[in-house]
Short mmCIF file of N, CA and C in Angstrom, two decimals:
data_model
loop_
_atom_site.label_atom_id
_atom_site.label_comp_id
_atom_site.label_asym_id
_atom_site.label_seq_id
_atom_site.Cartn_x
_atom_site.Cartn_y
_atom_site.Cartn_z
N MET A 1 -16.02 11.51 -2.65
CA MET A 1 -14.74 10.98 -2.94
C MET A 1 -14.25 10.92 -1.37
N ARG A 2 -13.77 9.62 -1.07
CA ARG A 2 -13.29 9.49 0.19
C ARG A 2 -11.62 9.76 0.00
N LYS A 3 -11.73 11.19 0.63
CA LYS A 3 -10.27 11.66 0.50
C LYS A 3 -9.48 11.10 1.57
N TRP A 4 -10.10 10.66 2.80
CA TRP A 4 -9.32 9.98 3.77
C TRP A 4 -8.42 8.78 3.13
N LEU A 5 -9.42 8.16 2.31
CA LEU A 5 -8.65 6.80 1.94
C LEU A 5 -7.77 7.04 0.88
N VAL A 6 -7.90 8.12 -0.08
CA VAL A 6 -6.89 8.36 -1.06
C VAL A 6 -5.56 8.86 -0.37
N ASN A 7 -5.77 9.80 0.46
CA ASN A 7 -4.78 10.26 1.53
C ASN A 7 -3.75 9.03 2.23
N LEU A 8 -4.57 8.41 2.76
CA LEU A 8 -3.89 7.03 3.26
C LEU A 8 -3.15 6.22 2.21
N ARG A 9 -3.65 5.92 1.24
CA ARG A 9 -3.04 5.12 0.07
C ARG A 9 -2.05 5.88 -0.24
N LYS A 10 -1.74 7.05 -0.58
CA LYS A 10 -0.80 7.96 -1.19
C LYS A 10 0.27 8.05 0.13
N GLU A 11 0.00 8.28 1.30
CA GLU A 11 0.99 8.09 2.38
C GLU A 11 1.53 6.94 2.37
N LYS A 12 0.82 5.57 2.05
CA LYS A 12 1.83 4.32 2.03
C LYS A 12 2.35 4.11 0.73
N ASN A 13 2.46 5.34 -0.26
CA ASN A 13 3.10 4.99 -1.53
C ASN A 13 2.70 3.71 -2.42
N MET A 14 1.30 3.60 -2.55
CA MET A 14 0.46 2.62 -3.00
C MET A 14 -0.23 3.05 -4.13
N THR A 15 -0.46 2.23 -5.17
CA THR A 15 -1.23 2.87 -6.34
C THR A 15 -2.52 1.85 -5.91
N GLN A 16 -3.53 2.36 -6.81
CA GLN A 16 -4.93 1.60 -6.57
C GLN A 16 -4.59 0.30 -7.00
N ALA A 17 -4.01 -0.10 -7.91
CA ALA A 17 -3.70 -1.62 -8.29
C ALA A 17 -3.02 -2.17 -7.20
N GLN A 18 -2.04 -1.70 -6.64
CA GLN A 18 -1.57 -2.30 -5.53
C GLN A 18 -2.45 -2.46 -4.60
N VAL A 19 -2.99 -1.67 -3.87
CA VAL A 19 -4.07 -1.86 -2.74
C VAL A 19 -5.11 -3.05 -3.13
N ALA A 20 -5.76 -3.04 -4.21
CA ALA A 20 -6.53 -3.90 -4.79
C ALA A 20 -5.92 -5.26 -4.91
N ALA A 21 -4.86 -5.45 -5.40
CA ALA A 21 -4.20 -6.71 -5.56
C ALA A 21 -4.01 -7.21 -4.08
N ALA A 22 -3.59 -6.51 -3.36
CA ALA A 22 -3.21 -6.96 -1.84
C ALA A 22 -4.44 -7.37 -0.95
N ALA A 23 -5.52 -6.62 -1.62
CA ALA A 23 -6.90 -6.99 -0.80
C ALA A 23 -7.55 -8.00 -1.64
N PHE A 24 -6.99 -8.51 -2.76
CA PHE A 24 -7.71 -9.67 -3.58
C PHE A 24 -9.12 -9.08 -4.14
N ILE A 25 -9.23 -8.00 -4.54
CA ILE A 25 -10.39 -7.31 -5.29
C ILE A 25 -9.92 -6.64 -6.55
N ASP A 26 -10.82 -6.37 -7.61
CA ASP A 26 -10.50 -5.64 -8.76
C ASP A 26 -10.21 -4.16 -8.67
N ARG A 27 -9.21 -3.77 -9.37
CA ARG A 27 -8.89 -2.38 -9.20
C ARG A 27 -9.96 -1.37 -9.48
N GLY A 28 -10.65 -1.78 -10.56
CA GLY A 28 -11.86 -0.99 -10.91
C GLY A 28 -12.87 -0.67 -9.72
N TYR A 29 -12.97 -1.78 -8.72
CA TYR A 29 -14.10 -1.80 -7.99
C TYR A 29 -13.45 -0.98 -6.68
N TYR A 30 -12.02 -0.93 -6.45
CA TYR A 30 -11.44 -0.34 -5.47
C TYR A 30 -11.56 1.18 -5.96
N ALA A 31 -11.14 1.36 -7.22
CA ALA A 31 -11.54 2.86 -7.61
C ALA A 31 -12.74 3.53 -7.31
N GLN A 32 -13.74 2.69 -7.44
CA GLN A 32 -15.41 3.11 -7.20
C GLN A 32 -15.32 3.29 -5.64
N ILE A 33 -14.67 2.54 -4.84
CA ILE A 33 -14.85 2.70 -3.34
C ILE A 33 -14.15 3.83 -3.04
N GLU A 34 -13.34 4.50 -3.49
CA GLU A 34 -12.54 5.71 -3.35
C GLU A 34 -13.48 6.84 -3.73
N THR A 35 -13.94 6.53 -4.68
CA THR A 35 -14.87 7.55 -5.39
C THR A 35 -16.28 7.88 -4.79
N MET A 36 -16.53 6.67 -3.70
CA MET A 36 -17.94 6.54 -3.29
C MET A 36 -19.14 6.09 -4.18
N LYS A 37 -18.61 5.70 -5.46
CA LYS A 37 -19.52 5.11 -6.12
C LYS A 37 -20.10 3.73 -5.80
N ARG A 38 -19.22 3.19 -5.12
CA ARG A 38 -19.50 1.83 -4.22
C ARG A 38 -19.39 1.59 -2.86
N HIS A 39 -20.05 0.94 -2.31
CA HIS A 39 -19.59 0.86 -0.82
C HIS A 39 -19.18 -0.71 -0.51
N PRO A 40 -18.17 -0.52 0.16
CA PRO A 40 -17.47 -1.95 0.24
C PRO A 40 -18.66 -2.86 1.45
N SER A 41 -18.60 -4.12 1.10
CA SER A 41 -19.03 -4.79 1.98
C SER A 41 -18.27 -4.94 3.30
N PRO A 42 -18.64 -5.44 4.38
CA PRO A 42 -17.91 -5.71 5.68
C PRO A 42 -16.63 -6.48 5.38
N GLU A 43 -16.63 -7.47 4.60
CA GLU A 43 -15.53 -8.30 4.27
C GLU A 43 -14.40 -7.61 3.51
N VAL A 44 -14.89 -6.79 2.54
CA VAL A 44 -14.10 -5.98 1.53
C VAL A 44 -13.24 -4.91 2.47
N ALA A 45 -14.32 -4.36 3.29
CA ALA A 45 -13.75 -3.10 3.93
C ALA A 45 -12.69 -3.70 5.15
N LEU A 46 -12.86 -4.71 5.64
CA LEU A 46 -11.84 -5.49 6.33
C LEU A 46 -10.56 -5.75 5.71
N LYS A 47 -10.55 -6.24 4.39
CA LYS A 47 -9.46 -6.37 3.55
C LYS A 47 -8.40 -5.14 3.33
N ILE A 48 -9.56 -4.25 2.89
CA ILE A 48 -8.65 -3.01 2.57
C ILE A 48 -8.08 -2.27 3.78
N SER A 49 -8.66 -2.38 4.81
CA SER A 49 -8.27 -1.63 6.18
C SER A 49 -7.13 -2.41 6.61
N LYS A 50 -6.72 -4.07 6.53
CA LYS A 50 -5.58 -4.69 6.73
C LYS A 50 -4.56 -4.35 5.95
N VAL A 51 -4.78 -3.97 4.67
CA VAL A 51 -3.72 -3.46 3.52
C VAL A 51 -3.08 -2.13 4.18
N LEU A 52 -4.04 -1.10 4.26
CA LEU A 52 -3.84 0.03 4.77
C LEU A 52 -3.73 0.45 6.04
N GLY A 53 -3.96 -0.49 6.98
CA GLY A 53 -3.82 -0.34 8.30
C GLY A 53 -4.68 0.86 9.15
N PHE A 54 -5.88 0.88 9.00
CA PHE A 54 -6.77 1.48 9.71
C PHE A 54 -8.03 0.85 10.04
N ASN A 55 -8.72 1.14 10.93
CA ASN A 55 -10.07 0.54 11.32
C ASN A 55 -11.11 0.54 10.23
N PRO A 56 -11.80 -0.60 10.02
CA PRO A 56 -12.80 -0.62 8.90
C PRO A 56 -13.76 0.20 9.19
N ALA A 57 -14.20 0.59 10.28
CA ALA A 57 -15.70 1.21 10.64
C ALA A 57 -15.59 2.63 9.99
N ASN A 58 -14.14 3.14 9.51
CA ASN A 58 -14.03 4.41 9.08
C ASN A 58 -14.80 4.38 7.60
N PHE A 59 -14.95 3.35 7.12
CA PHE A 59 -16.05 3.37 5.84
C PHE A 59 -17.39 3.74 6.23
N TYR A 60 -17.89 3.42 7.58
CA TYR A 60 -19.11 3.54 7.81
C TYR A 60 -19.37 4.79 8.61
N SER A 61 -18.27 5.60 8.92
CA SER A 61 -18.46 6.68 10.09
C SER A 61 -19.35 7.77 9.14
N GLU A 62 -19.14 7.81 7.76
CA GLU A 62 -20.11 8.74 7.02
C GLU A 62 -21.65 8.71 7.46
N HIS A 63 -22.06 7.57 7.98
CA HIS A 63 -23.46 7.50 8.16
C HIS A 63 -23.90 7.83 9.66
N PHE A 64 -22.67 7.85 10.55
CA PHE A 64 -23.06 8.24 11.65
C PHE A 64 -22.56 9.60 12.16
N SER A 65 -21.83 10.46 11.46
CA SER A 65 -21.09 11.57 11.90
C SER A 65 -22.21 12.83 11.94
N GLU A 66 -23.14 12.57 10.74
CA GLU A 66 -24.30 13.79 10.84
C GLU A 66 -25.19 13.90 12.10
N PRO A 67 -25.70 12.64 12.32
CA PRO A 67 -26.44 12.78 13.81
C PRO A 67 -25.66 13.34 15.12
N PHE A 68 -24.38 12.94 14.98
CA PHE A 68 -23.47 13.18 15.96
C PHE A 68 -23.06 14.56 16.02
N ASN A 69 -22.92 15.29 14.73
CA ASN A 69 -22.51 16.67 14.81
C ASN A 69 -23.60 17.68 14.80
N ILE A 70 -24.78 17.17 14.49
CA ILE A 70 -26.00 17.84 14.87
C ILE A 70 -26.37 18.04 16.32
N THR A 71 -26.27 16.82 17.01
CA THR A 71 -26.39 16.74 18.33
C THR A 71 -25.33 17.59 19.18
N LEU A 72 -24.18 17.61 18.93
CA LEU A 72 -23.25 18.33 19.62
C LEU A 72 -22.64 19.70 19.07
N GLU A 73 -23.58 20.17 18.06
CA GLU A 73 -23.15 21.34 17.49
C GLU A 73 -22.99 22.62 18.37
N ASP A 74 -24.05 22.75 19.18
CA ASP A 74 -24.32 24.08 19.99
C ASP A 74 -23.86 23.53 21.46
N SER A 75 -23.29 22.64 21.69
CA SER A 75 -23.01 21.88 23.15
C SER A 75 -21.64 22.49 23.42
N PRO A 76 -21.45 22.68 24.73
CA PRO A 76 -20.25 23.00 25.32
C PRO A 76 -19.48 21.63 25.57
N VAL A 77 -19.86 20.63 24.91
CA VAL A 77 -18.93 19.49 25.28
C VAL A 77 -17.93 19.32 24.16
N THR A 78 -16.81 18.68 24.55
CA THR A 78 -15.82 18.56 23.69
C THR A 78 -15.55 16.79 23.74
N VAL A 79 -15.33 16.47 22.40
CA VAL A 79 -15.15 14.77 22.63
C VAL A 79 -14.00 14.68 21.57
N ALA A 80 -13.31 13.83 21.83
CA ALA A 80 -11.99 13.25 21.36
C ALA A 80 -11.78 11.65 21.29
N GLN A 81 -11.06 11.36 20.42
CA GLN A 81 -10.60 9.82 20.59
C GLN A 81 -9.13 9.94 20.52
N CYS A 82 -8.53 8.95 21.05
CA CYS A 82 -7.05 9.01 20.98
C CYS A 82 -6.84 7.28 20.54
N ASP A 83 -5.72 7.01 19.94
CA ASP A 83 -5.26 5.88 19.32
C ASP A 83 -4.47 5.35 20.68
N LEU A 84 -4.03 3.87 20.44
CA LEU A 84 -3.36 2.96 21.45
C LEU A 84 -2.09 3.76 22.02
N ASP A 85 -1.48 4.73 20.97
CA ASP A 85 -0.28 5.34 21.72
C ASP A 85 -0.62 6.67 21.97
N LEU A 86 -1.96 7.06 22.66
CA LEU A 86 -2.32 8.22 23.21
C LEU A 86 -2.26 9.40 22.47
N ARG A 87 -2.45 9.17 21.27
CA ARG A 87 -2.23 10.40 20.33
C ARG A 87 -3.63 10.84 19.87
N TYR A 88 -4.13 12.17 19.75
CA TYR A 88 -5.39 12.28 19.15
C TYR A 88 -5.72 11.87 17.78
N THR A 89 -6.64 11.08 17.44
CA THR A 89 -7.00 10.64 16.06
C THR A 89 -8.00 11.51 15.57
N TRP A 90 -8.95 12.42 16.27
CA TRP A 90 -9.83 13.29 15.91
C TRP A 90 -10.48 13.94 17.26
N ILE A 91 -10.64 15.24 17.15
CA ILE A 91 -11.35 15.99 18.12
C ILE A 91 -12.51 17.03 17.38
N PHE A 92 -13.58 16.87 18.41
CA PHE A 92 -14.71 17.68 17.86
C PHE A 92 -15.16 18.86 19.00
N ASN A 93 -15.21 19.86 18.46
CA ASN A 93 -15.80 21.05 19.24
C ASN A 93 -14.63 21.42 20.21
N PRO A 94 -13.35 21.50 19.98
CA PRO A 94 -12.50 21.81 20.75
C PRO A 94 -12.65 23.15 21.39
N PRO A 95 -11.84 23.32 22.62
CA PRO A 95 -12.27 24.61 23.32
C PRO A 95 -11.59 25.79 22.50
N PRO A 96 -11.81 26.93 22.35
CA PRO A 96 -11.34 28.24 21.80
C PRO A 96 -9.72 28.18 21.93
N ASP A 97 -9.23 27.86 23.03
CA ASP A 97 -7.91 28.11 23.09
C ASP A 97 -7.03 26.81 22.95
N PHE A 98 -7.62 25.66 22.32
CA PHE A 98 -6.95 24.27 22.07
C PHE A 98 -6.28 24.84 20.94
N ALA A 99 -4.80 24.30 21.06
CA ALA A 99 -3.72 24.29 20.08
C ALA A 99 -3.72 22.97 19.52
N PRO A 100 -4.39 22.59 18.22
CA PRO A 100 -4.17 21.48 17.74
C PRO A 100 -2.60 20.82 17.56
N PHE A 101 -1.75 21.51 17.34
CA PHE A 101 -0.46 21.11 17.17
C PHE A 101 0.29 20.83 18.36
N SER A 102 -0.07 21.40 19.45
CA SER A 102 0.52 21.08 20.88
C SER A 102 0.21 19.45 21.09
N ALA A 103 -1.04 19.15 20.75
CA ALA A 103 -1.54 17.85 21.19
C ALA A 103 -1.27 16.75 20.12
N ILE A 104 -0.53 17.12 19.23
CA ILE A 104 -0.26 15.85 18.08
C ILE A 104 1.16 15.53 18.53
#
């Protein structure tokens, strides 16, 4: 299940049918993308990302996160990403005294 995609859709108060219609794809196909039964092509990923307002690379992050996590697992390195408004979008391996709510 792509919970991040479901949550994003619900935050936008959209149904699967509404997202699918706006992205010009079948609702059943979109539902299978949410449940990870299907993986979108780059073109479909771009269409969905435009409708919901996210980076289409999020669909492919599942394939890259495991090696990243394994590499940095026991490392003292902290890695974070910020959006264009300089808000943290994610942080990996934060220091023990890091207060996530103070950074949001």
